[in-house]
Amino acid sequence: MPYQEVKLYQTGTYAVGGRLLDPEKRAVQARMERSNTLTCGHRACQGCGEALGARFALDSAMRATKGKLIAANATGCLEVFSTPYPESSWQLPWIHSLFGNAPAVSTGIAAALKAKGREDIRVVGQGGDGGTLDIGFGCLSGMFERNDDVLFICYDNEAYMNTGVQRSGATPPGARTANTKPVGDEPGNVFGQGKNAPLIAMAHEIPYVATATVAELRDLEYKVERAMEFRGARYLHVFVPCPLGWGSASADTVEIARLAKETGIFPVFEAEDGEVVGVSKIRKQVPVTEYLRLQKRYAHLFKDPPRTDVIEAIQARADANIRRFGLNGGHGSLPDLLADAPHGPQ
Ligand SMILES: Cc1ncc(C[n+]2csc(CCOP(=O)(O)OP(=O)(O)O)c2C)c(N)n1
Ligand code: SF4
Ligand SMILES: [Mg+2]
């Protein structure tokens, strides 16, 4: 789709996708500095956190690089909903190759740009939690250890959404997915599994690692801009609620992301060279039940009788995050974090 000029007004609704409108009737959201890198007409579900996160992250990266940006995308919802062949919602050079190789493709682009003496052009790789933590993990670790000049962004919706909500290495304990059924002694995903991608990225001692949520879009924008100030490998892990996979209301996406941070379930922080340099403090701690109740993937915990044991275990993990990252106080060193946090940042 050709580049669209930003108009300072909107026409119509995009509930059915702007791509179905005549080109002259399409509009984009207003703001002079917004490039609408992920523009209207895509097919994400209403309230999709991944679409919101990608829109703000990529616009921010475009601003930081003055439009000199190339993106490589893993297979997943973000790729599928944005590129219904032969159309595309991306207004930048964008490539999709495979589910598992987005970090390697990003590395290749960065290497080609270096060989051509065009290091003014920057590279972003992006994918879901499955593409990042699971199938793409080897490529990502290689990208980190070579310190390739790529910002990799993981949009974490805590399961394989594009293929029907299967469990990933980022699925939190207790959550129902298509293959973690809410039955038995340990309903939903079992405790003691999964991986903490931000801490693993930090262990590579790459220049910059950060987490963000779609509840704090200015913080997300800041972290992309900050990441672009560094050369070398950088990693941004964005918490993106998924109404379809989580069984939540479309209108609750931002509220759920806010509660993930305010409960301590998802610590928001940034780290440089393997050291935490800043955390977003919890403004007013809320119990995890407020977060869990908004999502049908946890509905089995509130049936009669309720699974208070599982809820308490989830609360204990949130409390541990608060202590570990100093969300109410100071912050810890990487060895402290690793000693305490063998699993995901939930
Ligand atoms: C090698 C390979 N295995 C499996 C698939 C099928 N597949 C495509 S996307 C996907 C899940 C994507 O999950 P995630 O990376 O978390 O992204 P999301 O859709 O949740 O945003 C799977 C299993 C594939 N395309 N290629
Ligand atoms: S399934 Fe989830 S991640 Fe995929 S488009 Fe819908 S809301 Fe977004
Ligand atoms: Mg996912």
mmCIF file of C-alpha atoms and ligand atoms in Angstrom:
data_model
loop_
_atom_site.group_PDB
_atom_site.id
_atom_site.type_symbol
_atom_site.label_atom_id
_atom_site.label_comp_id
_atom_site.label_asym_id
_atom_site.label_seq_id
_atom_site.Cartn_x
_atom_site.Cartn_y
_atom_site.Cartn_z
ATOM 1 C CA MET A 1 0.000 0.000 0.000
ATOM 2 C CA PRO A 2 1.474 3.429 -0.889
ATOM 3 C CA TYR A 3 2.455 5.772 1.928
ATOM 4 C CA GLN A 4 -0.525 7.758 3.223
ATOM 5 C CA GLU A 5 -0.271 11.341 4.320
ATOM 6 C CA VAL A 6 -1.318 11.957 7.917
ATOM 7 C CA LYS A 7 -4.661 13.736 7.963
ATOM 8 C CA LEU A 8 -5.711 15.730 10.988
ATOM 9 C CA TYR A 9 -9.148 14.151 11.099
ATOM 10 C CA GLN A 10 -10.675 10.721 10.848
ATOM 11 C CA THR A 11 -13.496 9.501 8.682
ATOM 12 C CA GLY A 12 -15.613 6.440 9.154
ATOM 13 C CA THR A 13 -14.860 3.491 11.316
ATOM 14 C CA TYR A 14 -12.246 0.819 10.858
ATOM 15 C CA ALA A 15 -14.157 -1.857 12.723
ATOM 16 C CA VAL A 16 -14.329 -3.822 9.479
ATOM 17 C CA GLY A 17 -10.937 -2.671 8.297
ATOM 18 C CA GLY A 18 -10.021 0.472 6.394
ATOM 19 C CA ARG A 19 -8.727 -1.733 3.598
ATOM 20 C CA LEU A 20 -12.342 -2.356 2.609
ATOM 21 C CA LEU A 21 -12.901 1.366 2.010
ATOM 22 C CA ASP A 22 -12.076 3.249 -1.177
ATOM 23 C CA PRO A 23 -8.542 4.650 -0.883
ATOM 24 C CA GLU A 24 -9.786 8.237 -0.867
ATOM 25 C CA LYS A 25 -12.066 7.465 2.083
ATOM 26 C CA ARG A 26 -9.312 5.952 4.194
ATOM 27 C CA ALA A 27 -7.803 8.053 6.922
ATOM 28 C CA VAL A 28 -5.141 7.599 9.510
ATOM 29 C CA GLN A 29 -5.030 8.691 13.110
ATOM 30 C CA ALA A 30 -3.986 12.227 13.708
ATOM 31 C CA ARG A 31 -0.671 13.503 15.060
ATOM 32 C CA MET A 32 1.871 15.256 12.934
ATOM 33 C CA GLU A 33 4.839 13.195 14.146
ATOM 34 C CA ARG A 34 3.047 9.851 13.822
ATOM 35 C CA SER A 35 4.181 7.864 10.796
ATOM 36 C CA ASN A 36 1.454 5.211 11.164
ATOM 37 C CA THR A 37 4.002 2.537 10.476
ATOM 38 C CA LEU A 38 1.349 -0.072 11.224
ATOM 39 C CA THR A 39 -1.569 1.640 9.594
ATOM 40 C CA CYS A 40 -5.306 1.015 9.438
ATOM 41 C CA GLY A 41 -6.964 -1.850 7.598
ATOM 42 C CA HIS A 42 -5.322 -4.761 9.354
ATOM 43 C CA ARG A 43 -7.325 -7.655 10.759
ATOM 44 C CA ALA A 44 -6.395 -7.780 14.433
ATOM 45 C CA CYS A 45 -9.217 -8.545 16.867
ATOM 46 C CA GLN A 46 -10.868 -5.593 18.552
ATOM 47 C CA GLY A 47 -8.795 -4.624 21.582
ATOM 48 C CA CYS A 48 -5.700 -6.548 20.447
ATOM 49 C CA GLY A 49 -2.811 -5.560 22.716
ATOM 50 C CA GLU A 50 -0.265 -6.753 20.179
ATOM 51 C CA ALA A 51 -1.579 -4.375 17.490
ATOM 52 C CA LEU A 52 -1.536 -1.500 19.983
ATOM 53 C CA GLY A 53 1.972 -2.313 21.191
ATOM 54 C CA ALA A 54 3.395 -2.756 17.695
ATOM 55 C CA ARG A 55 1.807 0.456 16.479
ATOM 56 C CA PHE A 56 3.391 2.522 19.224
ATOM 57 C CA ALA A 57 6.721 0.685 19.237
ATOM 58 C CA LEU A 58 7.287 0.952 15.496
ATOM 59 C CA ASP A 59 6.137 4.568 15.244
ATOM 60 C CA SER A 60 8.538 5.382 18.015
ATOM 61 C CA ALA A 61 11.379 3.548 16.257
ATOM 62 C CA MET A 62 10.557 5.410 13.050
ATOM 63 C CA ARG A 63 10.771 8.730 14.877
ATOM 64 C CA ALA A 64 14.066 7.758 16.509
ATOM 65 C CA THR A 65 15.607 6.737 13.180
ATOM 66 C CA LYS A 66 14.025 9.508 11.099
ATOM 67 C CA GLY A 67 12.295 6.854 9.024
ATOM 68 C CA LYS A 68 15.437 4.851 8.230
ATOM 69 C CA LEU A 69 14.140 1.557 9.537
ATOM 70 C CA ILE A 70 13.667 -2.019 8.307
ATOM 71 C CA ALA A 71 11.560 -4.608 10.170
ATOM 72 C CA ALA A 72 11.739 -8.402 10.130
ATOM 73 C CA ASN A 73 8.723 -10.246 11.518
ATOM 74 C CA ALA A 74 8.284 -13.770 12.842
ATOM 75 C CA THR A 75 5.170 -15.748 11.946
ATOM 76 C CA GLY A 76 2.329 -15.097 14.355
ATOM 77 C CA CYS A 77 -0.727 -12.910 14.809
ATOM 78 C CA LEU A 78 1.184 -9.684 14.142
ATOM 79 C CA GLU A 79 2.373 -10.977 10.787
ATOM 80 C CA VAL A 80 -0.897 -12.655 9.817
ATOM 81 C CA PHE A 81 -3.281 -9.845 10.726
ATOM 82 C CA SER A 82 -1.118 -7.173 9.101
ATOM 83 C CA THR A 83 -0.372 -8.783 5.751
ATOM 84 C CA PRO A 84 -3.406 -10.413 4.127
ATOM 85 C CA TYR A 85 -1.783 -11.100 0.763
ATOM 86 C CA PRO A 86 -1.474 -9.045 -1.433
ATOM 87 C CA GLU A 87 -2.152 -6.224 1.017
ATOM 88 C CA SER A 88 -0.078 -4.882 3.864
ATOM 89 C CA SER A 89 -0.617 -2.484 6.744
ATOM 90 C CA TRP A 90 3.111 -1.793 7.062
ATOM 91 C CA GLN A 91 4.451 1.513 5.862
ATOM 92 C CA LEU A 92 8.129 0.613 6.068
ATOM 93 C CA PRO A 93 10.377 -2.017 4.456
ATOM 94 C CA TRP A 94 9.123 -5.172 6.158
ATOM 95 C CA ILE A 95 9.953 -8.845 5.681
ATOM 96 C CA HIS A 96 8.415 -12.072 6.912
ATOM 97 C CA SER A 97 10.336 -15.314 6.470
ATOM 98 C CA LEU A 98 9.647 -18.074 9.011
ATOM 99 C CA PHE A 99 8.214 -18.613 12.506
ATOM 100 C CA GLY A 100 11.599 -19.264 14.079
ATOM 101 C CA ASN A 101 14.158 -17.162 12.229
ATOM 102 C CA ALA A 102 13.210 -13.483 12.697
ATOM 103 C CA PRO A 103 16.330 -12.749 14.824
ATOM 104 C CA ALA A 104 18.569 -14.398 12.187
ATOM 105 C CA VAL A 105 16.876 -12.495 9.349
ATOM 106 C CA SER A 106 17.318 -9.270 11.332
ATOM 107 C CA THR A 107 20.987 -10.093 11.828
ATOM 108 C CA GLY A 108 21.394 -10.713 8.114
ATOM 109 C CA ILE A 109 19.832 -7.378 7.241
ATOM 110 C CA ALA A 110 22.084 -5.585 9.738
ATOM 111 C CA ALA A 111 25.142 -7.374 8.320
ATOM 112 C CA ALA A 112 24.193 -6.438 4.758
ATOM 113 C CA LEU A 113 23.702 -2.804 5.756
ATOM 114 C CA LYS A 114 27.106 -2.827 7.436
ATOM 115 C CA ALA A 115 28.741 -4.320 4.342
ATOM 116 C CA LYS A 116 27.145 -1.596 2.256
ATOM 117 C CA GLY A 117 28.227 1.145 4.636
ATOM 118 C CA ARG A 118 24.601 1.987 5.392
ATOM 119 C CA GLU A 119 24.603 1.703 9.171
ATOM 120 C CA ASP A 120 22.449 4.817 9.271
ATOM 121 C CA ILE A 121 19.576 2.425 8.488
ATOM 122 C CA ARG A 122 18.501 0.549 11.622
ATOM 123 C CA VAL A 123 16.881 -2.854 12.060
ATOM 124 C CA VAL A 124 14.007 -4.054 14.229
ATOM 125 C CA GLY A 125 13.092 -7.715 14.605
ATOM 126 C CA GLN A 126 9.762 -8.606 16.146
ATOM 127 C CA GLY A 127 7.624 -11.583 17.036
ATOM 128 C CA GLY A 128 5.269 -13.129 19.546
ATOM 129 C CA ASP A 129 6.306 -14.977 22.684
ATOM 130 C CA GLY A 130 6.314 -18.318 20.858
ATOM 131 C CA GLY A 131 8.470 -17.020 18.008
ATOM 132 C CA THR A 132 10.808 -15.332 20.488
ATOM 133 C CA LEU A 133 11.063 -17.574 23.557
ATOM 134 C CA ASP A 134 10.476 -20.957 21.956
ATOM 135 C CA ILE A 135 11.183 -21.674 18.295
ATOM 136 C CA GLY A 136 13.275 -18.558 17.644
ATOM 137 C CA PHE A 137 15.229 -18.731 20.864
ATOM 138 C CA GLY A 138 18.478 -20.165 19.475
ATOM 139 C CA CYS A 139 18.636 -17.482 16.769
ATOM 140 C CA LEU A 140 17.860 -14.817 19.359
ATOM 141 C CA SER A 141 20.587 -15.988 21.737
ATOM 142 C CA GLY A 142 23.058 -15.996 18.830
ATOM 143 C CA MET A 143 22.003 -12.487 17.909
ATOM 144 C CA PHE A 144 22.590 -11.444 21.521
ATOM 145 C CA GLU A 145 25.980 -13.105 21.956
ATOM 146 C CA ARG A 146 27.314 -11.664 18.680
ATOM 147 C CA ASN A 147 25.920 -8.293 19.799
ATOM 148 C CA ASP A 148 24.357 -7.764 16.379
ATOM 149 C CA ASP A 149 22.978 -4.265 15.833
ATOM 150 C CA VAL A 150 19.284 -5.164 16.115
ATOM 151 C CA LEU A 151 16.452 -4.194 18.442
ATOM 152 C CA PHE A 152 14.332 -7.299 18.957
ATOM 153 C CA ILE A 153 10.812 -6.722 20.280
ATOM 154 C CA CYS A 154 8.766 -9.562 21.766
ATOM 155 C CA TYR A 155 5.024 -8.962 22.012
ATOM 156 C CA ASP A 156 4.113 -11.295 24.848
ATOM 157 C CA ASN A 157 0.494 -12.472 24.860
ATOM 158 C CA GLU A 158 1.509 -15.579 26.764
ATOM 159 C CA ALA A 159 0.515 -18.266 24.245
ATOM 160 C CA TYR A 160 0.510 -19.251 20.581
ATOM 161 C CA MET A 161 -2.517 -17.173 19.641
ATOM 162 C CA ASN A 162 -2.312 -17.347 15.871
ATOM 163 C CA THR A 163 -2.760 -21.110 15.812
ATOM 164 C CA GLY A 164 -5.474 -21.368 18.475
ATOM 165 C CA VAL A 165 -4.103 -20.489 21.921
ATOM 166 C CA GLN A 166 -1.578 -23.232 22.639
ATOM 167 C CA ARG A 167 0.798 -22.976 25.597
ATOM 168 C CA SER A 168 4.200 -21.316 25.135
ATOM 169 C CA GLY A 169 7.250 -20.887 27.356
ATOM 170 C CA ALA A 170 5.661 -17.597 28.478
ATOM 171 C CA THR A 171 2.278 -19.028 29.509
ATOM 172 C CA PRO A 172 1.798 -18.271 33.219
ATOM 173 C CA PRO A 173 0.950 -20.958 35.799
ATOM 174 C CA GLY A 174 -2.730 -21.653 36.316
ATOM 175 C CA ALA A 175 -3.742 -20.275 32.911
ATOM 176 C CA ARG A 176 -5.996 -22.283 30.649
ATOM 177 C CA THR A 177 -4.884 -22.766 27.073
ATOM 178 C CA ALA A 178 -5.950 -25.245 24.373
ATOM 179 C CA ASN A 179 -3.427 -27.738 25.734
ATOM 180 C CA THR A 180 -3.320 -26.824 29.425
ATOM 181 C CA LYS A 181 -6.819 -27.835 30.456
ATOM 182 C CA PRO A 182 -8.382 -26.555 33.694
ATOM 183 C CA VAL A 183 -8.713 -30.026 35.242
ATOM 184 C CA GLY A 184 -7.045 -32.103 37.930
ATOM 185 C CA ASP A 185 -4.880 -31.179 40.885
ATOM 186 C CA GLU A 186 -2.961 -28.583 38.900
ATOM 187 C CA PRO A 187 -5.566 -26.958 36.642
ATOM 188 C CA GLY A 188 -4.294 -24.947 33.694
ATOM 189 C CA ASN A 189 -0.583 -24.501 33.051
ATOM 190 C CA VAL A 190 1.557 -26.152 35.703
ATOM 191 C CA PHE A 191 3.787 -24.223 38.094
ATOM 192 C CA GLY A 192 7.547 -24.489 37.770
ATOM 193 C CA GLN A 193 7.850 -24.279 34.002
ATOM 194 C CA GLY A 194 8.435 -21.493 31.503
ATOM 195 C CA LYS A 195 11.219 -19.007 31.008
ATOM 196 C CA ASN A 196 11.983 -15.424 31.855
ATOM 197 C CA ALA A 197 13.123 -13.904 28.565
ATOM 198 C CA PRO A 198 14.134 -10.454 29.895
ATOM 199 C CA LEU A 199 16.415 -12.006 32.535
ATOM 200 C CA ILE A 200 17.877 -14.406 29.987
ATOM 201 C CA ALA A 201 18.541 -11.457 27.672
ATOM 202 C CA MET A 202 20.221 -9.616 30.563
ATOM 203 C CA ALA A 203 22.418 -12.636 31.231
ATOM 204 C CA HIS A 204 23.891 -12.100 27.727
ATOM 205 C CA GLU A 205 25.002 -8.676 29.026
ATOM 206 C CA ILE A 206 23.709 -6.941 25.922
ATOM 207 C CA PRO A 207 23.632 -3.141 25.989
ATOM 208 C CA TYR A 208 19.914 -2.696 26.693
ATOM 209 C CA VAL A 209 16.987 -4.803 27.923
ATOM 210 C CA ALA A 210 13.598 -3.430 28.939
ATOM 211 C CA THR A 211 10.039 -4.469 29.653
ATOM 212 C CA ALA A 212 6.884 -2.435 29.018
ATOM 213 C CA THR A 213 3.117 -2.806 28.837
ATOM 214 C CA VAL A 214 0.454 -1.319 26.604
ATOM 215 C CA ALA A 215 -1.008 0.419 29.661
ATOM 216 C CA GLU A 216 1.913 2.883 29.684
ATOM 217 C CA LEU A 217 2.360 3.827 26.051
ATOM 218 C CA ARG A 218 4.630 6.793 26.801
ATOM 219 C CA ASP A 219 6.916 4.458 28.747
ATOM 220 C CA LEU A 220 6.890 2.041 25.801
ATOM 221 C CA GLU A 221 7.779 4.872 23.431
ATOM 222 C CA TYR A 222 10.560 6.051 25.734
ATOM 223 C CA LYS A 223 12.039 2.550 25.892
ATOM 224 C CA VAL A 224 12.098 2.175 22.112
ATOM 225 C CA GLU A 225 13.731 5.573 21.775
ATOM 226 C CA ARG A 226 16.240 4.724 24.489
ATOM 227 C CA ALA A 227 17.001 1.379 22.814
ATOM 228 C CA MET A 228 17.735 3.195 19.569
ATOM 229 C CA GLU A 229 20.412 5.270 21.295
ATOM 230 C CA PHE A 230 22.522 2.104 21.635
ATOM 231 C CA ARG A 231 24.379 0.105 19.001
ATOM 232 C CA GLY A 232 24.463 -3.670 19.331
ATOM 233 C CA ALA A 233 21.823 -6.139 20.472
ATOM 234 C CA ARG A 234 18.839 -4.787 22.365
ATOM 235 C CA TYR A 235 15.716 -6.539 23.660
ATOM 236 C CA LEU A 236 12.282 -5.154 24.513
ATOM 237 C CA HIS A 237 9.624 -7.405 26.061
ATOM 238 C CA VAL A 238 6.121 -5.913 25.793
ATOM 239 C CA PHE A 239 3.143 -7.266 27.745
ATOM 240 C CA VAL A 240 0.190 -7.358 25.327
ATOM 241 C CA PRO A 241 -3.182 -8.744 26.496
ATOM 242 C CA CYS A 242 -5.091 -10.833 23.929
ATOM 243 C CA PRO A 243 -8.887 -10.656 24.301
ATOM 244 C CA LEU A 244 -9.421 -13.774 22.209
ATOM 245 C CA GLY A 245 -6.887 -16.000 23.936
ATOM 246 C CA TRP A 246 -7.382 -14.661 27.449
ATOM 247 C CA GLY A 247 -11.186 -14.523 27.309
ATOM 248 C CA SER A 248 -11.223 -10.875 28.279
ATOM 249 C CA ALA A 249 -13.358 -7.971 27.117
ATOM 250 C CA SER A 250 -11.858 -5.955 24.275
ATOM 251 C CA ALA A 251 -12.370 -2.803 26.332
ATOM 252 C CA ASP A 252 -10.312 -4.249 29.216
ATOM 253 C CA THR A 253 -6.989 -4.651 27.366
ATOM 254 C CA VAL A 254 -5.356 -1.556 28.837
ATOM 255 C CA GLU A 255 -6.850 -2.161 32.294
ATOM 256 C CA ILE A 256 -5.518 -5.732 32.363
ATOM 257 C CA ALA A 257 -2.077 -4.520 31.322
ATOM 258 C CA ARG A 258 -2.223 -1.893 34.071
ATOM 259 C CA LEU A 259 -3.222 -4.513 36.647
ATOM 260 C CA ALA A 260 -0.403 -6.824 35.519
ATOM 261 C CA LYS A 261 2.024 -4.116 36.566
ATOM 262 C CA GLU A 262 0.163 -2.920 39.680
ATOM 263 C CA THR A 263 -0.155 -6.467 41.084
ATOM 264 C CA GLY A 264 3.534 -7.210 40.539
ATOM 265 C CA ILE A 265 2.666 -9.971 38.066
ATOM 266 C CA PHE A 266 4.625 -8.212 35.308
ATOM 267 C CA PRO A 267 7.624 -6.178 36.508
ATOM 268 C CA VAL A 268 8.381 -3.143 34.360
ATOM 269 C CA PHE A 269 12.066 -2.270 34.323
ATOM 270 C CA GLU A 270 15.086 -1.475 32.177
ATOM 271 C CA ALA A 271 18.640 -2.791 32.300
ATOM 272 C CA GLU A 272 21.946 -1.821 30.729
ATOM 273 C CA ASP A 273 24.853 -4.254 30.273
ATOM 274 C CA GLY A 274 23.127 -6.806 32.502
ATOM 275 C CA GLU A 275 22.334 -4.452 35.389
ATOM 276 C CA VAL A 276 18.893 -3.147 36.296
ATOM 277 C CA VAL A 277 19.023 0.645 36.000
ATOM 278 C CA GLY A 278 15.382 1.537 36.582
ATOM 279 C CA VAL A 279 12.040 0.102 37.626
ATOM 280 C CA SER A 280 8.489 1.435 37.328
ATOM 281 C CA LYS A 281 7.235 1.443 40.897
ATOM 282 C CA ILE A 282 3.833 0.102 41.763
ATOM 283 C CA ARG A 283 1.581 3.039 42.545
ATOM 284 C CA LYS A 284 -0.916 1.117 44.683
ATOM 285 C CA GLN A 285 -0.547 -2.631 45.037
ATOM 286 C CA VAL A 286 -3.678 -4.588 44.184
ATOM 287 C CA PRO A 287 -4.347 -8.284 44.850
ATOM 288 C CA VAL A 288 -3.856 -10.619 41.899
ATOM 289 C CA THR A 289 -7.542 -11.623 42.039
ATOM 290 C CA GLU A 290 -8.411 -8.263 40.465
ATOM 291 C CA TYR A 291 -6.210 -9.159 37.511
ATOM 292 C CA LEU A 292 -7.277 -12.814 37.271
ATOM 293 C CA ARG A 293 -11.032 -12.208 37.470
ATOM 294 C CA LEU A 294 -11.082 -10.184 34.238
ATOM 295 C CA GLN A 295 -9.881 -13.186 32.218
ATOM 296 C CA LYS A 296 -11.791 -16.381 31.416
ATOM 297 C CA ARG A 297 -8.505 -18.278 31.121
ATOM 298 C CA TYR A 298 -8.519 -18.155 34.947
ATOM 299 C CA ALA A 299 -12.287 -18.712 35.424
ATOM 300 C CA HIS A 300 -11.733 -22.249 36.761
ATOM 301 C CA LEU A 301 -9.956 -20.754 39.794
ATOM 302 C CA PHE A 302 -13.145 -18.981 40.918
ATOM 303 C CA LYS A 303 -15.626 -21.858 40.563
ATOM 304 C CA ASP A 304 -17.282 -23.528 43.572
ATOM 305 C CA PRO A 305 -15.141 -24.451 45.422
ATOM 306 C CA PRO A 306 -12.564 -21.814 44.418
ATOM 307 C CA ARG A 307 -8.931 -22.869 44.006
ATOM 308 C CA THR A 308 -7.569 -20.580 46.692
ATOM 309 C CA ASP A 309 -4.363 -22.631 46.801
ATOM 310 C CA VAL A 310 -3.583 -21.774 43.158
ATOM 311 C CA ILE A 311 -4.594 -18.136 43.613
ATOM 312 C CA GLU A 312 -2.332 -17.894 46.671
ATOM 313 C CA ALA A 313 0.549 -19.394 44.704
ATOM 314 C CA ILE A 314 0.049 -16.806 41.948
ATOM 315 C CA GLN A 315 -0.061 -14.070 44.618
ATOM 316 C CA ALA A 316 3.187 -15.395 46.084
ATOM 317 C CA ARG A 317 4.875 -15.134 42.683
ATOM 318 C CA ALA A 318 3.673 -11.529 42.305
ATOM 319 C CA ASP A 319 4.934 -10.707 45.824
ATOM 320 C CA ALA A 320 8.280 -12.305 44.954
ATOM 321 C CA ASN A 321 8.545 -10.100 41.857
ATOM 322 C CA ILE A 322 7.860 -7.019 43.985
ATOM 323 C CA ARG A 323 10.639 -7.972 46.399
ATOM 324 C CA ARG A 324 13.032 -9.130 43.691
ATOM 325 C CA PHE A 325 12.749 -6.037 41.485
ATOM 326 C CA GLY A 326 12.248 -3.586 44.341
ATOM 327 C CA LEU A 327 8.941 -2.450 42.931
ATOM 328 C CA ASN A 328 8.177 -0.883 46.301
ATOM 329 C CA GLY A 329 11.817 -0.126 47.142
ATOM 330 C CA GLY A 330 15.373 -0.548 45.745
ATOM 331 C CA HIS A 331 16.289 -2.971 42.963
ATOM 332 C CA GLY A 332 18.482 -6.037 42.916
ATOM 333 C CA SER A 333 21.497 -7.141 40.931
ATOM 334 C CA LEU A 334 21.291 -9.749 38.174
ATOM 335 C CA PRO A 335 22.641 -12.568 40.416
ATOM 336 C CA ASP A 336 19.874 -11.792 42.957
ATOM 337 C CA LEU A 337 17.280 -11.731 40.221
ATOM 338 C CA LEU A 338 18.457 -15.003 38.711
ATOM 339 C CA ALA A 339 18.679 -16.711 42.095
ATOM 340 C CA ASP A 340 15.105 -15.795 42.852
ATOM 341 C CA ALA A 341 13.506 -15.976 39.438
ATOM 342 C CA PRO A 342 13.920 -19.201 37.545
ATOM 343 C CA HIS A 343 10.655 -18.702 35.660
ATOM 344 C CA GLY A 344 8.679 -16.093 33.706
ATOM 345 C CA PRO A 345 8.174 -12.470 34.755
ATOM 346 C CA GLN A 346 4.547 -13.084 35.687
HETATM 347 C C1 LIG B 1 8.066 -24.256 11.901
HETATM 348 C C2 LIG B 1 6.676 -23.811 12.182
HETATM 349 N N1 LIG B 1 5.982 -24.435 13.162
HETATM 350 C C3 LIG B 1 4.733 -24.042 13.441
HETATM 351 C C4 LIG B 1 4.153 -23.021 12.741
HETATM 352 C C5 LIG B 1 2.741 -22.632 13.037
HETATM 353 N N2 LIG B 1 2.651 -21.388 13.758
HETATM 354 C C6 LIG B 1 2.531 -20.208 13.141
HETATM 355 S S1 LIG B 1 2.355 -18.908 14.178
HETATM 356 C C7 LIG B 1 2.423 -19.967 15.509
HETATM 357 C C8 LIG B 1 2.250 -19.456 16.910
HETATM 358 C C9 LIG B 1 2.684 -18.036 17.109
HETATM 359 O O1 LIG B 1 2.694 -17.735 18.488
HETATM 360 P P1 LIG B 1 3.435 -16.469 18.996
HETATM 361 O O2 LIG B 1 4.820 -16.423 18.487
HETATM 362 O O3 LIG B 1 3.286 -16.397 20.474
HETATM 363 O O4 LIG B 1 2.645 -15.275 18.287
HETATM 364 P P2 LIG B 1 1.117 -14.807 18.511
HETATM 365 O O5 LIG B 1 0.339 -15.383 17.396
HETATM 366 O O6 LIG B 1 0.685 -15.298 19.849
HETATM 367 O O7 LIG B 1 1.201 -13.332 18.462
HETATM 368 C C10 LIG B 1 2.590 -21.279 15.114
HETATM 369 C C11 LIG B 1 2.667 -22.445 16.040
HETATM 370 C C12 LIG B 1 4.903 -22.405 11.706
HETATM 371 N N3 LIG B 1 4.417 -21.369 10.992
HETATM 372 N N4 LIG B 1 6.151 -22.810 11.467
HETATM 373 S S1 SF4 B 2 -5.880 -13.529 18.700
HETATM 374 FE FE1 SF4 B 2 -5.057 -12.099 20.235
HETATM 375 S S2 SF4 B 2 -3.019 -11.463 19.465
HETATM 376 FE FE2 SF4 B 2 -4.168 -12.369 17.758
HETATM 377 S S3 SF4 B 2 -5.146 -10.622 16.709
HETATM 378 FE FE3 SF4 B 2 -6.634 -11.468 18.192
HETATM 379 S S4 SF4 B 2 -6.326 -10.270 20.089
HETATM 380 FE FE4 SF4 B 2 -4.517 -9.943 18.765
HETATM 381 MG MG MG B 3 1.885 -15.307 21.588
#
